[in-house]
Coordinates of C-alpha atoms in Angstrom, one line a residue:
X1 CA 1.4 -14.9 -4.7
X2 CA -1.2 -12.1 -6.1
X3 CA -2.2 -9.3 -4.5
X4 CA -5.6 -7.7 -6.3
X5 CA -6.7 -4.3 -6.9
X6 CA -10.3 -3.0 -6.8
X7 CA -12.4 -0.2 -6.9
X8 CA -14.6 0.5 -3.5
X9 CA -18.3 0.0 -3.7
X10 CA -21.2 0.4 -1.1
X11 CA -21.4 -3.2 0.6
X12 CA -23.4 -5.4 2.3
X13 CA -23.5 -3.1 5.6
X14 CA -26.8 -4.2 7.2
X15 CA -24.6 -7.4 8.4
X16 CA -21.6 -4.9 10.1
X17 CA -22.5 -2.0 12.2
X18 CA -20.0 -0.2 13.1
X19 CA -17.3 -0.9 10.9
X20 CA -15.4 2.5 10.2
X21 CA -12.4 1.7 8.2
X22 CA -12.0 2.6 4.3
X23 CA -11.5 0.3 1.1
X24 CA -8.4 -1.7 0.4
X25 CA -5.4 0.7 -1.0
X26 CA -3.1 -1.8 -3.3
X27 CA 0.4 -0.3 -5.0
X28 CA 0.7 -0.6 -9.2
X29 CA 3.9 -0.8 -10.5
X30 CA 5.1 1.2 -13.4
X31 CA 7.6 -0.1 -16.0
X32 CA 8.9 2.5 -18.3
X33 CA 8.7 2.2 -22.3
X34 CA 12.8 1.9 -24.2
X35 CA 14.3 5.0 -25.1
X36 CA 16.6 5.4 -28.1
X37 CA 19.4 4.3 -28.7
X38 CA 21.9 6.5 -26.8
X39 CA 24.3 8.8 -28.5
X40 CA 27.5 10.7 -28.4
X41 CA 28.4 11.3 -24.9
X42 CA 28.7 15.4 -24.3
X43 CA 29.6 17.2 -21.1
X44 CA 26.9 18.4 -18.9
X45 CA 26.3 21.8 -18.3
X46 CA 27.6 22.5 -14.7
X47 CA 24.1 23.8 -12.6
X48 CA 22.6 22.9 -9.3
X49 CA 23.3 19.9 -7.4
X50 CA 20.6 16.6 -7.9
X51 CA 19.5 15.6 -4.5
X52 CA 20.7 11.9 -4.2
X53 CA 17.9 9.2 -4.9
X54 CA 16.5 8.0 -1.9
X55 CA 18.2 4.6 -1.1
X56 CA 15.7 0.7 -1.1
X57 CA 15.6 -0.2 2.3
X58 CA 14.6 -3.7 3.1
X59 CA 11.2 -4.9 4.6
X60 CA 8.2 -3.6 3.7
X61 CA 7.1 -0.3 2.1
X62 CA 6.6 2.5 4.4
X63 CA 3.0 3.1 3.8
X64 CA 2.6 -0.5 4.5
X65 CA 3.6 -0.2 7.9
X66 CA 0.0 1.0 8.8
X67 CA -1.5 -1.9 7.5
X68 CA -2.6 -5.1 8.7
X69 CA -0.3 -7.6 6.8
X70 CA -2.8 -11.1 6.1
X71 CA -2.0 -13.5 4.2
X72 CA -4.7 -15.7 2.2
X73 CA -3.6 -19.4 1.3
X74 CA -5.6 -20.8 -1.0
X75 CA -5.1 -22.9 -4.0
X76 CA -5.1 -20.8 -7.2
X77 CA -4.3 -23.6 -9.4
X78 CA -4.9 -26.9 -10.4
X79 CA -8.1 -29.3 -9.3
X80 CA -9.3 -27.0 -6.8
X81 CA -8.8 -23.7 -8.2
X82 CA -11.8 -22.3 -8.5
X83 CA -12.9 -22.5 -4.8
X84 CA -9.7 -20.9 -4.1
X85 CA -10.6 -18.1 -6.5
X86 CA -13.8 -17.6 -5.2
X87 CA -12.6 -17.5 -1.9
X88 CA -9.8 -14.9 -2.9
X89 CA -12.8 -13.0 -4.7
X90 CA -14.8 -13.4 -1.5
X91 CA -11.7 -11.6 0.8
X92 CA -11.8 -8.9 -1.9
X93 CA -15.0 -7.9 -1.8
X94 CA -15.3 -7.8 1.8
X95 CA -12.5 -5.6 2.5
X96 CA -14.6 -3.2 -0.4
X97 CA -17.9 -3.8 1.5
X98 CA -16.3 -2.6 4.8
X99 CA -13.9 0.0 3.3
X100 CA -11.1 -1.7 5.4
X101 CA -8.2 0.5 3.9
X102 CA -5.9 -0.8 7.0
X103 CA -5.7 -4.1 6.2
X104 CA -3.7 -5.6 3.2
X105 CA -4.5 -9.1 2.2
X106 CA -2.1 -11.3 -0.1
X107 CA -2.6 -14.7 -1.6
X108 CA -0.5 -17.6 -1.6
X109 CA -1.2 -20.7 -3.9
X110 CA -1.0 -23.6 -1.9
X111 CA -1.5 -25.8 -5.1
X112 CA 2.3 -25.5 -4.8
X113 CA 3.1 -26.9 -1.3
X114 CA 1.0 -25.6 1.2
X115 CA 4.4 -25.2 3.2
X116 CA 6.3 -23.4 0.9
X117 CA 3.2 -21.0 0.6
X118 CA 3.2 -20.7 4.4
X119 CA 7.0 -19.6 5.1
X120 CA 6.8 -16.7 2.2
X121 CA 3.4 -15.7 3.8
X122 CA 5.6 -15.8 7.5
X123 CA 8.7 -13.9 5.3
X124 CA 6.4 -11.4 4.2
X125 CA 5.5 -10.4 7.3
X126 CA 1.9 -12.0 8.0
X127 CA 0.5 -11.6 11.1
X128 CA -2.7 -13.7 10.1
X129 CA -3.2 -16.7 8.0
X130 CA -6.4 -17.3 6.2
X131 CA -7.1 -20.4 5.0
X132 CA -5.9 -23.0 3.8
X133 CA -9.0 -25.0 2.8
X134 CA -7.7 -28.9 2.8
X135 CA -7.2 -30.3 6.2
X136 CA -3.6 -31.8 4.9
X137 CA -2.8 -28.3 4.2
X138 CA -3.8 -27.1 7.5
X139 CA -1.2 -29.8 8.9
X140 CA 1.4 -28.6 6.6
X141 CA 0.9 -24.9 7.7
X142 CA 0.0 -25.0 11.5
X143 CA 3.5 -25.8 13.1
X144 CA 5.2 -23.3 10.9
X145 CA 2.6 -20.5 11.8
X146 CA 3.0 -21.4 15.7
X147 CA 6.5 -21.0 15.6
X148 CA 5.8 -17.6 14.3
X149 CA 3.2 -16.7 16.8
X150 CA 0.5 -16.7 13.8
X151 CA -2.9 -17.9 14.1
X152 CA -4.4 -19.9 11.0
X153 CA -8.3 -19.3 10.2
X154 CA -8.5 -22.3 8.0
X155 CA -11.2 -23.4 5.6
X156 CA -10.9 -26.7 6.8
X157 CA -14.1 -29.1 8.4
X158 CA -12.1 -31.6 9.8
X159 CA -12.3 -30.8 13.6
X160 CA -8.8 -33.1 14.0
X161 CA -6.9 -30.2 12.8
X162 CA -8.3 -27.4 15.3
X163 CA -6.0 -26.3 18.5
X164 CA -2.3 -24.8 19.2
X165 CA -3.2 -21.8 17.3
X166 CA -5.3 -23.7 14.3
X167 CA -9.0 -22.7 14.1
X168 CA -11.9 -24.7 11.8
X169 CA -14.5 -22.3 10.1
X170 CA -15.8 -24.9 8.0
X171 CA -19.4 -26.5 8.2
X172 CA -18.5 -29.4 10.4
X173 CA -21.3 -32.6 9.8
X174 CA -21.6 -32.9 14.1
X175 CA -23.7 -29.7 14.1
X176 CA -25.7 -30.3 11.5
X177 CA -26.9 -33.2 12.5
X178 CA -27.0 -32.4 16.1
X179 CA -29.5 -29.6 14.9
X180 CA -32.2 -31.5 12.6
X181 CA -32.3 -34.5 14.9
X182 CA -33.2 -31.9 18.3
X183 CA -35.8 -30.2 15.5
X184 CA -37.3 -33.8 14.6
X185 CA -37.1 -34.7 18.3
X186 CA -39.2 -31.7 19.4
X187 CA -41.6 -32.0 16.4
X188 CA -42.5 -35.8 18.3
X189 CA -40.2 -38.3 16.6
X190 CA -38.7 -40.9 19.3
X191 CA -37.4 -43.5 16.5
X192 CA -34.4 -42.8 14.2
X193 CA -32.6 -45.0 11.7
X194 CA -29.2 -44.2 9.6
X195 CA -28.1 -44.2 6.6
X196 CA -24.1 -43.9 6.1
X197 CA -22.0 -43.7 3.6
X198 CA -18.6 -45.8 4.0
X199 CA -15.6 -43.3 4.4
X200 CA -14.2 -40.4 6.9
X201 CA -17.6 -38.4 6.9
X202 CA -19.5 -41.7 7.4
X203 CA -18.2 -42.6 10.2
X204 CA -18.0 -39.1 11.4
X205 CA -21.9 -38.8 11.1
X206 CA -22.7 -42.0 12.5
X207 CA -20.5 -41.0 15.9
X208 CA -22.3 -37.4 15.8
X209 CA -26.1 -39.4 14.9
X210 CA -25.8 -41.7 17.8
X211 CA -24.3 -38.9 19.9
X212 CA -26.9 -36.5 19.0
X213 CA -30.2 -38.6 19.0
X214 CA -29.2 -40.0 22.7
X215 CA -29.1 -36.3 23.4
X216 CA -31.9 -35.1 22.2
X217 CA -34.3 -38.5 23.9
X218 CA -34.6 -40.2 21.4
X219 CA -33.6 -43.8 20.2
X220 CA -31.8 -45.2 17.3
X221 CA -33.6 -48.2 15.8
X222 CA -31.1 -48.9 13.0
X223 CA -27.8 -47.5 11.3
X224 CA -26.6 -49.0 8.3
X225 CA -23.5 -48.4 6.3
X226 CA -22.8 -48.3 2.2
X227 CA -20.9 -48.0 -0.6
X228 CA -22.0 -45.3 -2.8
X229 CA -24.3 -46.4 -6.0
X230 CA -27.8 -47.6 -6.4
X231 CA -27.7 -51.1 -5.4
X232 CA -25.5 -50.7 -2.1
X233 CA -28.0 -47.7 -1.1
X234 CA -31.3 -50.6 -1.9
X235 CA -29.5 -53.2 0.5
X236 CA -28.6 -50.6 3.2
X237 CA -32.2 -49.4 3.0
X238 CA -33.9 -53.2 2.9
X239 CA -32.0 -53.7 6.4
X240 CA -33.3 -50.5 7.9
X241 CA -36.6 -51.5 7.0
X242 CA -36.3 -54.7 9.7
X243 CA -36.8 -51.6 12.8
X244 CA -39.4 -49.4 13.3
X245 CA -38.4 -45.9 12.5
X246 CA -40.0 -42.2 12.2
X247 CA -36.9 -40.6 10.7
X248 CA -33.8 -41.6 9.0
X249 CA -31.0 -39.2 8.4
X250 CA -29.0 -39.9 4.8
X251 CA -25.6 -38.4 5.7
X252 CA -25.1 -38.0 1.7
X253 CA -25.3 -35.9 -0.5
X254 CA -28.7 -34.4 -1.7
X255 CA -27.8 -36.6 -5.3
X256 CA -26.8 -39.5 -2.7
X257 CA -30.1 -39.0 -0.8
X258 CA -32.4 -39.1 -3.9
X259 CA -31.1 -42.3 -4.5
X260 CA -32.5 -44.0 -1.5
X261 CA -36.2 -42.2 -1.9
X262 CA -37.4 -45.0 -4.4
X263 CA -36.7 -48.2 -1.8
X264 CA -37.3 -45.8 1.2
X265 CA -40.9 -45.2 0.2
X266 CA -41.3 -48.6 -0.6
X267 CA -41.1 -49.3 2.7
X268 CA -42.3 -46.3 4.7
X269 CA -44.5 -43.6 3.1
X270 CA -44.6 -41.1 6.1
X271 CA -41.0 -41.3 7.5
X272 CA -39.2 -38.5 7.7
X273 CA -35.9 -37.6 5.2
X274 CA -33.3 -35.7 7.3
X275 CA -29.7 -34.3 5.5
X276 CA -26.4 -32.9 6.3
X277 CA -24.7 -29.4 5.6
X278 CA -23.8 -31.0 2.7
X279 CA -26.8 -30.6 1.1
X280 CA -26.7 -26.7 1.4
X281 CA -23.9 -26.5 -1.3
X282 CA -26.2 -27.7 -3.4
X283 CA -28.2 -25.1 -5.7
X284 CA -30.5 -27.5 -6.9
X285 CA -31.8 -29.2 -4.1
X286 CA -35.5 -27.1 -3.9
X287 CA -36.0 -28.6 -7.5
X288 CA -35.5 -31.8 -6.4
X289 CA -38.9 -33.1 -5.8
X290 CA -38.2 -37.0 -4.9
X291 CA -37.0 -34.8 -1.1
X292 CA -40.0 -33.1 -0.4
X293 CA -40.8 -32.4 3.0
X294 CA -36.8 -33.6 3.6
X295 CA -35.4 -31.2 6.5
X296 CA -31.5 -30.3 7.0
X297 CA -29.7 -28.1 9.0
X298 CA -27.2 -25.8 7.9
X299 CA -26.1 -22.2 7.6
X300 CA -28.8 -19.7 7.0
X301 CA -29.1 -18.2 3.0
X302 CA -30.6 -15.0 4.6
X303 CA -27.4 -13.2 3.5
X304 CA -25.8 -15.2 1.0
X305 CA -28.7 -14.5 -1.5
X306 CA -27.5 -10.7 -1.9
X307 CA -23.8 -11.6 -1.5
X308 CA -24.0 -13.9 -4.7
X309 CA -25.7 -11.6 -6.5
X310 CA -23.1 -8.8 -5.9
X311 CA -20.3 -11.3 -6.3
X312 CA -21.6 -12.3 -9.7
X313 CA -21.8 -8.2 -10.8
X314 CA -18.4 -7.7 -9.9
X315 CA -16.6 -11.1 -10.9
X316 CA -19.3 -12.1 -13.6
X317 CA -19.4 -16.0 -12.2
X318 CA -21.5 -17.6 -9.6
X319 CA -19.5 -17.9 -6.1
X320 CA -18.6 -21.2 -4.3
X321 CA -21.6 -21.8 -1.4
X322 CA -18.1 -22.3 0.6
X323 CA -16.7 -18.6 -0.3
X324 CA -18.3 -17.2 2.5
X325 CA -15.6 -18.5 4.7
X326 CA -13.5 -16.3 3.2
X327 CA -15.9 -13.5 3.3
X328 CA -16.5 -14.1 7.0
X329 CA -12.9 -14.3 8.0
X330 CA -12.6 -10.5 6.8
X331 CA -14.9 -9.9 8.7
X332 CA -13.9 -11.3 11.9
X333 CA -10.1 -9.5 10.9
X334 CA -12.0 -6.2 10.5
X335 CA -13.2 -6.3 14.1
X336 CA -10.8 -7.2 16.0
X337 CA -8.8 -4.8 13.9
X338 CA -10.0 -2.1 15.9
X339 CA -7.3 -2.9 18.9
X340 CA -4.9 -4.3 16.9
X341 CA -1.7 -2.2 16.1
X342 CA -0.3 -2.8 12.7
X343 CA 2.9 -4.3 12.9
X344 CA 2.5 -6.6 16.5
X345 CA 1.0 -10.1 17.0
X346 CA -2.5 -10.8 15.9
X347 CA -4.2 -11.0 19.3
X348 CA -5.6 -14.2 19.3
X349 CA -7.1 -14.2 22.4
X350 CA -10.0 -12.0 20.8
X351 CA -10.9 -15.3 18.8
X352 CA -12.8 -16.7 22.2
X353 CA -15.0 -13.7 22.3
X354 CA -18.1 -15.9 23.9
X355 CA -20.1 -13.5 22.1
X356 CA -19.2 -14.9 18.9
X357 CA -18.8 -13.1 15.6
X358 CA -21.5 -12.0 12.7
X359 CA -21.0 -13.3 9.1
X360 CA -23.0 -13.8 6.0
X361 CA -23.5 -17.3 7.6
X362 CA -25.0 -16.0 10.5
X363 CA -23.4 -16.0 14.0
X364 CA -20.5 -18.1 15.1
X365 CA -17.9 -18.6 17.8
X366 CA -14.7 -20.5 18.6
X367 CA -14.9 -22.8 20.9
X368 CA -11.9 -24.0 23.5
X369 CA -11.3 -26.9 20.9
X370 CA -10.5 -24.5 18.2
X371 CA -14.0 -25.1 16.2
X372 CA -16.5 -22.7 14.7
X373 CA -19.8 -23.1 16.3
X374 CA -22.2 -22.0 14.5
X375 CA -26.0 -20.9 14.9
X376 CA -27.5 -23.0 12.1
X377 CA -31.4 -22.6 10.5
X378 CA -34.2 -26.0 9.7
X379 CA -34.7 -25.9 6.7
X380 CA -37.4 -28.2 4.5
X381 CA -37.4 -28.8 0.7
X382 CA -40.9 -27.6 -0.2
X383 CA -42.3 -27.8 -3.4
X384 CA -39.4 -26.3 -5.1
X385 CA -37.7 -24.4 -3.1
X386 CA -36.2 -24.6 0.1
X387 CA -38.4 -23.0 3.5
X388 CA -36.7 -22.7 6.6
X389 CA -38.8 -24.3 9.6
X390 CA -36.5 -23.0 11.9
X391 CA -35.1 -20.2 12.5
X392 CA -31.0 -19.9 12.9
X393 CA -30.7 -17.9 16.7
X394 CA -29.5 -14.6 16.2
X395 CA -26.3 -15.0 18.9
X396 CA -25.5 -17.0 21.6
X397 CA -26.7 -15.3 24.7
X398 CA -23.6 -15.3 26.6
X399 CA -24.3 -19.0 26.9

C-alpha cells in the first residue's frame, strides 16, 4: 500500500473546465534521531501543570475526514509492474493537473492477491475502487466491493466482468471494429474477409466482425482463423484469397498484421488492411511501412501527445498507452466529486450520466451493461506516421 507525495503543477486544463479543487495534500511522517544514553534520575522542579497528550483515536485522521478516500489497485510488482506504476503515476498527476486537494488516493498491489488488496482498501475506508487492471482481478475484487456498497472502475477490457457495481474502462475490440468497418462501409466497400487469431480476442473479434459488417450493409466473404507465426498467418491468408474481398480486418497486433502483408499482396494489391485498438498501443506503427494506407479505430492521440510528454518531465519514463485509464478515472472522480460528501457512499448513479464524461481519450460513457463507450477517431498509417481520417465525435448528443 503507498500513498505518493507531489508537488502541484499547472495541468492539462484545456481538457477540464471547471474543475475548482486544489492539488493533492499527503501527511510525512517524522521519526526522531536517539538521544543519549540517559542518566541519573533527579527530581523535577515542581512548575506548571503539562496539558495531557491528546489521546490516538481510531479511524482515520481528522483532516482526512474531508477527503474523498479512493483506493487505486494496481499491481506494483512482479510481471506487470510497470503498467501498474504508470497507472499509479497517471492518478498522481491528475489529481496535480486539477488541484484536487479533496480527494486522497492510495494504492494497493494486487500482485499480492487482488482480494487481500481489496478488503484493506474496504478497511481503510474506500469509498471508490480504481482498478484493478486484469479481468481475474476484477472477479476477485467485485463481490467484496458490492458488499461494501463500493463501485469498482476497473482497467479491465473484458466486457464479462462489467455489472452489479463493476464498470470496464478499457479499450474493448467490439468498438473498434464496429468503427473502421462503418468508415470502410461508407467509403464504398461491400465485401469483407477476416483474419483471426485463435484465442479469447479471436473469437471475440470474429463475433463483433460479423456483427458489425451485417450492420453496417455489408457482407462477409471469408473469415479465417490462426495460430500465431508466419506459416499459420500464409495458410489463413491463401484461403481468404478463394472470395472476393475489398477489405480484410487482421484482428492482431500491428507486428501480427505485418506478417500477413507479404501473402496478402500477393493476392490482392488494392484491398484494404483494417486493425484493432490494439494497434494503438503500439508507438511504432506509423514507421511501419509494409501498413500503409492500413486504417484502425481507436482512441484519439489529440491529448495523449501533451500528457506523455508531461508524464515523462515529471517521472523521467515514457507512460503506458493504457495509463490514461488511470488518468481518466481521476477525472471522472473529480466531477462527480462536486456532490459528493466526503465520508458517504460514492454515488454511483452519476456513472450513467448519458452525457458521458471527458478524458485524455476523448469522450466516454457507461452504458446499462456496465461498459465504457467510447467516441473513437479513423485513423490511417501514412507514410510514417499515423493521420486520422476520421474524426473521434466530440460527445454523444444526448443519444
Amino acid at each position: 500500500m503507498t500513498e505518493a507525495a507531489v508537488k502541484p503543477q499547472r495541468g492539462i486544463v484545456a481538457l477540464i473546465r471547471g474543475a475548482v479543487v486544489a492539488g493533492a495534500i499527503l501527511v510525512a511522517a517524522c521519526v526522531p534521531r536517539p538521544g543519549p544514553p540517559p542518566g541519573p534520575v533527579r527530581p523535577e522542579p515542581v512548575g506548571p501543570t503539562r496539558p495531557a497528550p491528546t489521546p490516538v483515536r481510531p479511524g482515520l485522521p481528522e483532516g482526512d475526514l474531508e477527503r474523498h478516500r479512493v483506493a487505486l489497485l494496481v499491481p506494483m510488482s512482479g510481471t506487470n509492474a510497470g503498467i501498474g506504476r504508470s497507472l499509479a503515476n497517471a492518478t498522481q498527476l491528475a489529481i496535480l493537473d486539477t488541484k484536487a486537494d479533496n480527494i486522497r488516493i492510495t494504492t494497493y498491489d494486487t500482485a499480492m492477491g487482488a482480494a487481500a488488496a481489496a478488503n484493506r482498501a474496504l478497511a481503510d475506508g474506500n469509498k471508490l475502487i480504481l482498478g484493478p487492471l486484469l479481468s481475474e482481478d476484477v472477479r476477485a475484487v467485485a463481490p467484496l466491493a458490492r458488499r461494501a456498497n463500493v463501485p469498482v472502475l476497473s482497467f479491465s477490457n473484458d466486457t464479462n466482468v462489467a455489472g452489479n457495481g463493476a464498470y470496464v474502462m478499457g479499450y474493448t475490440p467490439a468498438q473498434s471494429i464496429e468503427r473502421v468497418v462503418d468508415y470502410a462501409r461508407r467509403t464504398g466497400v461491400t465485401e469483407f474477409a477476416g483474419l483471426m487469431p485463435t484465442g479469447l480476442y479471436g473469437d471475440r473479434a470474429s463475433t463483433a466482425f460479423l456483427r458489425a459488417v451485417e450492420n453496417a450493409g455489408g457482407k462477409v466473404t471469408a473469415l479465417e482463423t490462426y495460430n500465431r507465426g508466419p506459416a499459420a498467418m500464409n495458410a489463413a491468408v491463401a484461403k481468404i484469397a478463394r472470395s472476393p474481398f475489398q477489405a480484410v480486418l487482421i484482428a492482431d497486433s500491428a507486428n501480427g498484421a505485418v506478417t500477413a502483408i507479404p501473402a496478402l499482396r500477393r493476392t490482392s494489391e488494392t484491398a484494404r488492411v483494417l486493425g484493432t485498438e490494439l494497434w494503438n498501443s503500439d508507438s511504432g506503427i506509423g514507421g511501419m511501412t509494409q501498413l500503409n494506407g492500413a486504417w484502425f479505430a481507436s482512441v484519439s492521440d489529440t491529448y495523449y501527445r501533451q500528457y506523455a510528454a508531461k508524464y515523462r518531465a515529471r517521472f523521467s519514463a515514457a507512460p503506458y498507452r493504457l495509463s490514461t485509464l488511470g488518468y481518466d478515472a481521476v477525472l471522472l472522480t473529480v466531477r462527480i466529486a462536486r456532490d459528493w460528501r466526503p465520508g458517504t457512499d460514492f454515488p454511483a448513479s452519476r456513472l450513467s450520466d448519458r452525457d458521458g464524461f471527458a478524458g485524455l481519450d476523448g469522450a466516454f460513457r457507461f452504458g446499462r451493461d456496465g461498459v465504457a463507450e467510447r467516441a473513437l477517431e479513423v485513423q490511417e498509417i501514412r507514410g510514417g506516421t499515423t493521420v486520422t481520417v476520421s474524426p473521434a465525435p466530440q460527445g454523444f448528443g444526448g443519444r
